[in-house]
PDB file of C-alpha atoms in Angstrom:
ATOM      1  CA  MET P   1     -13.715   2.254   0.838  1.00 68.00           C
ATOM      2  CA  GLY P   2     -12.489   4.162  -2.209  1.00 72.00           C
ATOM      3  CA  PHE P   3     -11.637   7.116   0.015  1.00 75.00           C
ATOM      4  CA  GLU P   4      -9.587   4.864   2.266  1.00 81.00           C
ATOM      5  CA  PHE P   5      -7.896   3.220  -0.721  1.00 84.00           C
ATOM      6  CA  LEU P   6      -6.692   6.666  -1.809  1.00 84.00           C
ATOM      7  CA  CYS P   7      -5.629   7.627   1.707  1.00 84.00           C
ATOM      8  CA  TRP P   8      -3.722   4.403   2.284  1.00 88.00           C
ATOM      9  CA  SER P   9      -2.123   4.574  -1.170  1.00 88.00           C
ATOM     10  CA  PHE P  10      -0.995   8.134  -0.461  1.00 88.00           C
ATOM     11  CA  ILE P  11       0.263   7.251   3.030  1.00 90.00           C
ATOM     12  CA  GLY P  12       2.179   4.362   1.470  1.00 90.00           C
ATOM     13  CA  TRP P  13       3.720   6.739  -1.070  1.00 90.00           C
ATOM     14  CA  LEU P  14       4.730   9.119   1.752  1.00 92.00           C
ATOM     15  CA  TYR P  15       6.230   6.216   3.686  1.00 91.00           C
ATOM     16  CA  GLU P  16       8.176   5.069   0.630  1.00 89.00           C
ATOM     17  CA  ILE P  17       9.632   8.460  -0.268  1.00 91.00           C
ATOM     18  CA  THR P  18      10.480   9.137   3.389  1.00 92.00           C
ATOM     19  CA  LEU P  19      12.221   5.779   3.733  1.00 87.00           C
ATOM     20  CA  THR P  20      14.124   6.369   0.495  1.00 86.00           C
ATOM     21  CA  PHE P  21      15.158   9.852   1.607  1.00 91.00           C
ATOM     22  CA  ILE P  22      16.387   8.547   4.962  1.00 90.00           C
ATOM     23  CA  ALA P  23      18.253   5.633   3.356  1.00 83.00           C
ATOM     24  CA  TYR P  24      19.774   7.443   0.357  1.00 85.00           C
ATOM     25  CA  GLY P  25      19.568  11.147   1.229  1.00 90.00           C
ATOM     26  CA  ARG P  26      17.578  12.031  -1.882  1.00 89.00           C
ATOM     27  CA  TYR P  27      14.012  12.236  -3.107  1.00 86.00           C
ATOM     28  CA  GLU P  28      13.025   9.317  -5.267  1.00 83.00           C
ATOM     29  CA  ASP P  29       9.481   8.880  -6.522  1.00 80.00           C
ATOM     30  CA  ARG P  30       8.276   5.414  -5.608  1.00 75.00           C
ATOM     31  CA  GLY P  31       5.729   3.286  -7.367  1.00 70.00           C
ATOM     32  CA  MET P  32       4.717   2.917 -10.947  1.00 72.00           C
ATOM     33  CA  LEU P  33       2.077   5.639 -11.304  1.00 80.00           C
ATOM     34  CA  HIS P  34       2.524   9.330 -12.045  1.00 82.00           C
ATOM     35  CA  LEU P  35       0.196  10.124  -9.155  1.00 84.00           C
ATOM     36  CA  PRO P  36       1.620  10.316  -5.623  1.00 87.00           C
ATOM     37  CA  LEU P  37       0.141   6.910  -4.815  1.00 86.00           C
ATOM     38  CA  CYS P  38       1.425   3.405  -4.161  1.00 87.00           C
ATOM     39  CA  PRO P  39      -1.675   1.318  -4.889  1.00 86.00           C
ATOM     40  CA  ILE P  40      -0.265  -1.786  -3.209  1.00 87.00           C
ATOM     41  CA  TYR P  41      -0.805  -0.013   0.122  1.00 90.00           C
ATOM     42  CA  GLY P  42      -4.405   0.763  -0.788  1.00 88.00           C
ATOM     43  CA  PHE P  43      -5.108  -2.793  -1.936  1.00 90.00           C
ATOM     44  CA  CYS P  44      -3.410  -4.295   1.107  1.00 92.00           C
ATOM     45  CA  GLY P  45      -5.367  -1.962   3.378  1.00 92.00           C
ATOM     46  CA  LEU P  46      -8.664  -3.004   1.811  1.00 92.00           C
ATOM     47  CA  ILE P  47      -7.782  -6.710   1.862  1.00 95.00           C
ATOM     48  CA  VAL P  48      -6.707  -6.506   5.509  1.00 95.00           C
ATOM     49  CA  LEU P  49      -9.841  -4.532   6.412  1.00 94.00           C
ATOM     50  CA  LEU P  50     -12.178  -6.963   4.648  1.00 94.00           C
ATOM     51  CA  THR P  51     -10.504 -10.167   5.868  1.00 96.00           C
ATOM     52  CA  LEU P  52      -9.103  -9.271   9.291  1.00 96.00           C
ATOM     53  CA  GLY P  53     -10.835  -6.037  10.278  1.00 92.00           C
ATOM     54  CA  LYS P  54     -13.145  -7.703  12.808  1.00 94.00           C
ATOM     55  CA  ILE P  55     -10.269  -9.138  14.862  1.00 96.00           C
ATOM     56  CA  GLU P  56     -10.367  -7.270  18.179  1.00 93.00           C
ATOM     57  CA  ASN P  57      -7.183  -8.684  19.718  1.00 96.00           C
ATOM     58  CA  LYS P  58      -4.449  -6.283  18.591  1.00 95.00           C
ATOM     59  CA  ALA P  59      -1.617  -8.834  18.889  1.00 96.00           C
ATOM     60  CA  LEU P  60      -3.531 -11.375  16.811  1.00 97.00           C
ATOM     61  CA  PHE P  61      -4.483  -8.686  14.299  1.00 97.00           C
ATOM     62  CA  PHE P  62      -0.844  -7.564  14.051  1.00 97.00           C
ATOM     63  CA  ALA P  63       0.402 -11.122  13.484  1.00 98.00           C
ATOM     64  CA  ALA P  64      -2.299 -12.004  10.954  1.00 98.00           C
ATOM     65  CA  SER P  65      -1.964  -8.745   8.998  1.00 97.00           C
ATOM     66  CA  THR P  66       1.837  -9.051   8.951  1.00 97.00           C
ATOM     67  CA  VAL P  67       1.608 -12.520   7.411  1.00 98.00           C
ATOM     68  CA  LEU P  68      -1.134 -11.546   4.961  1.00 98.00           C
ATOM     69  CA  ILE P  69       0.653  -8.413   3.763  1.00 96.00           C
ATOM     70  CA  THR P  70       3.924 -10.324   3.389  1.00 97.00           C
ATOM     71  CA  VAL P  71       2.223 -12.909   1.173  1.00 97.00           C
ATOM     72  CA  ILE P  72       0.610 -10.147  -0.902  1.00 96.00           C
ATOM     73  CA  GLU P  73       3.894  -8.235  -1.210  1.00 95.00           C
ATOM     74  CA  TYR P  74       5.717 -11.350  -2.394  1.00 97.00           C
ATOM     75  CA  ALA P  75       2.992 -12.190  -4.926  1.00 96.00           C
ATOM     76  CA  VAL P  76       2.790  -8.626  -6.274  1.00 93.00           C
ATOM     77  CA  SER P  77       6.578  -8.424  -6.582  1.00 94.00           C
ATOM     78  CA  TYR P  78       6.580 -11.651  -8.554  1.00 95.00           C
ATOM     79  CA  ILE P  79       3.693 -10.559 -10.829  1.00 93.00           C
ATOM     80  CA  LEU P  80       5.224  -7.134 -11.516  1.00 88.00           C
ATOM     81  CA  ASP P  81       8.525  -8.779 -12.339  1.00 93.00           C
ATOM     82  CA  LYS P  82       7.104 -11.438 -14.657  1.00 93.00           C
ATOM     83  CA  CYS P  83       4.295  -9.448 -16.335  1.00 90.00           C
ATOM     84  CA  PHE P  84       5.743  -5.930 -16.542  1.00 83.00           C
ATOM     85  CA  ASN P  85       9.470  -6.541 -16.075  1.00 88.00           C
ATOM     86  CA  LEU P  86       9.321  -4.193 -13.067  1.00 83.00           C
ATOM     87  CA  TRP P  87      11.270  -4.646  -9.875  1.00 86.00           C
ATOM     88  CA  LEU P  88       9.891  -1.770  -7.779  1.00 82.00           C
ATOM     89  CA  TRP P  89      11.502  -2.838  -4.503  1.00 87.00           C
ATOM     90  CA  ASP P  90      14.176  -5.198  -3.376  1.00 88.00           C
ATOM     91  CA  TYR P  91      15.282  -6.365   0.035  1.00 93.00           C
ATOM     92  CA  PHE P  92      18.489  -8.150  -0.944  1.00 93.00           C
ATOM     93  CA  SER P  93      20.469  -5.924   1.430  1.00 91.00           C
ATOM     94  CA  TRP P  94      18.028  -6.525   4.311  1.00 91.00           C
ATOM     95  CA  LYS P  95      18.599  -9.325   6.788  1.00 94.00           C
ATOM     96  CA  PHE P  96      16.145 -12.206   6.718  1.00 97.00           C
ATOM     97  CA  ASN P  97      14.892 -11.555   3.174  1.00 96.00           C
ATOM     98  CA  LEU P  98      13.230 -14.068   0.880  1.00 96.00           C
ATOM     99  CA  ASN P  99      14.523 -13.776  -2.697  1.00 95.00           C
ATOM    100  CA  GLY P 100      14.817 -10.022  -2.192  1.00 94.00           C
ATOM    101  CA  ARG P 101      11.034  -9.716  -2.512  1.00 96.00           C
ATOM    102  CA  VAL P 102      10.120  -9.551   1.194  1.00 97.00           C
ATOM    103  CA  ALA P 103      12.053  -9.169   4.435  1.00 96.00           C
ATOM    104  CA  LEU P 104      11.249  -9.666   8.097  1.00 97.00           C
ATOM    105  CA  GLY P 105      11.941  -6.026   9.005  1.00 95.00           C
ATOM    106  CA  SER P 106       9.670  -4.598   6.346  1.00 94.00           C
ATOM    107  CA  SER P 107       6.968  -7.140   7.153  1.00 96.00           C
ATOM    108  CA  LEU P 108       6.977  -6.052  10.798  1.00 97.00           C
ATOM    109  CA  ILE P 109       6.772  -2.401   9.732  1.00 94.00           C
ATOM    110  CA  PHE P 110       3.795  -3.209   7.496  1.00 95.00           C
ATOM    111  CA  GLY P 111       2.132  -5.015  10.406  1.00 96.00           C
ATOM    112  CA  VAL P 112       2.457  -1.863  12.515  1.00 96.00           C
ATOM    113  CA  LEU P 113       1.144   0.268   9.637  1.00 93.00           C
ATOM    114  CA  ALA P 114      -1.827  -2.083   9.211  1.00 95.00           C
ATOM    115  CA  LEU P 115      -2.588  -1.825  12.920  1.00 95.00           C
ATOM    116  CA  LEU P 116      -2.517   1.989  12.736  1.00 93.00           C
ATOM    117  CA  MET P 117      -4.511   2.128   9.497  1.00 90.00           C
ATOM    118  CA  ILE P 118      -7.272  -0.266  10.489  1.00 90.00           C
ATOM    119  CA  LYS P 119      -7.586   0.412  14.208  1.00 90.00           C
ATOM    120  CA  VAL P 120      -6.963   4.194  14.172  1.00 90.00           C
ATOM    121  CA  LEU P 121      -7.388   5.699  10.688  1.00 88.00           C
ATOM    122  CA  HIS P 122     -10.297   3.527   9.529  1.00 89.00           C
ATOM    123  CA  PRO P 123     -12.647   4.635  12.340  1.00 91.00           C
ATOM    124  CA  LEU P 124     -11.617   8.264  11.748  1.00 89.00           C
ATOM    125  CA  ALA P 125     -12.195   7.956   8.002  1.00 83.00           C
ATOM    126  CA  ASN P 126     -15.624   6.436   8.640  1.00 85.00           C
ATOM    127  CA  ARG P 127     -16.619   9.381  10.824  1.00 89.00           C
ATOM    128  CA  ILE P 128     -15.574  11.841   8.106  1.00 85.00           C
ATOM    129  CA  TYR P 129     -17.086   9.782   5.285  1.00 82.00           C
ATOM    130  CA  ASP P 130     -20.435   9.439   7.080  1.00 86.00           C
ATOM    131  CA  LYS P 131     -20.791  13.229   7.223  1.00 90.00           C
ATOM    132  CA  LEU P 132     -20.454  13.655   3.445  1.00 87.00           C
ATOM    133  CA  PRO P 133     -23.429  13.458   1.056  1.00 90.00           C
ATOM    134  CA  GLU P 134     -23.700  10.148  -0.827  1.00 86.00           C
ATOM    135  CA  LYS P 135     -23.562  11.903  -4.216  1.00 89.00           C
ATOM    136  CA  VAL P 136     -20.272  13.529  -3.273  1.00 86.00           C
ATOM    137  CA  THR P 137     -18.670  10.290  -2.082  1.00 82.00           C
ATOM    138  CA  ALA P 138     -19.944   8.298  -5.071  1.00 83.00           C
ATOM    139  CA  GLY P 139     -18.790  10.957  -7.539  1.00 84.00           C
ATOM    140  CA  ALA P 140     -15.404  11.281  -5.880  1.00 81.00           C
ATOM    141  CA  GLY P 141     -15.004   7.496  -5.919  1.00 80.00           C
ATOM    142  CA  ILE P 142     -15.844   7.208  -9.611  1.00 85.00           C
ATOM    143  CA  LEU P 143     -13.607  10.134 -10.539  1.00 85.00           C
ATOM    144  CA  SER P 144     -10.710   8.793  -8.442  1.00 83.00           C
ATOM    145  CA  ALA P 145     -11.031   5.307  -9.948  1.00 84.00           C
ATOM    146  CA  ALA P 146     -11.096   6.754 -13.464  1.00 86.00           C
ATOM    147  CA  ILE P 147      -7.988   8.869 -12.842  1.00 86.00           C
ATOM    148  CA  ILE P 148      -6.063   5.927 -11.341  1.00 84.00           C
ATOM    149  CA  ILE P 149      -7.096   3.606 -14.188  1.00 85.00           C
ATOM    150  CA  PHE P 150      -6.076   6.204 -16.778  1.00 87.00           C
ATOM    151  CA  ASP P 151      -2.734   6.698 -15.030  1.00 85.00           C
ATOM    152  CA  PHE P 152      -2.153   2.925 -14.911  1.00 83.00           C
ATOM    153  CA  ILE P 153      -3.005   2.553 -18.607  1.00 85.00           C
ATOM    154  CA  ASN P 154      -0.790   5.523 -19.449  1.00 83.00           C
ATOM    155  CA  VAL P 155       2.156   4.029 -17.562  1.00 76.00           C
ATOM    156  CA  THR P 156       1.801   0.424 -18.754  1.00 74.00           C
ATOM    157  CA  LEU P 157       0.374   0.611 -22.272  1.00 74.00           C
ATOM    158  CA  LEU P 158       1.151   4.016 -23.751  1.00 63.00           C
TER     159      LEU P 158
END
């Protein structure tokens, strides 16, 4: 799951910089880490996988993951604002937004991304992961976690 966390965090970062480039015509690094990762995408991917991953009906999965991710996005926005004085995204200019923290359009996009990540990328990642030696995957997971934790500490405390 650590491999997928990294993949989904990186895909989220790519999505964010692409969206920013399309909207504003310039590159803007998104997220709070120095690494090209948006961990909220990785955490949401894991939470969706663990709680909703067994849902076979794609429409039900889409609806449930859209709601779940929207709740997580709102909560994380609130926590980042109150604990770290960070406002990493805002949807005030989007129609159908709730306090600028979430919006219907973005929630629907995240539902589509969840569907692609869990129903398409997850099975592919499992096939790749299963071919790697356990020592390699465990070592890569520990190293990745250590690097992300160090980056988080560096950004928030140092």
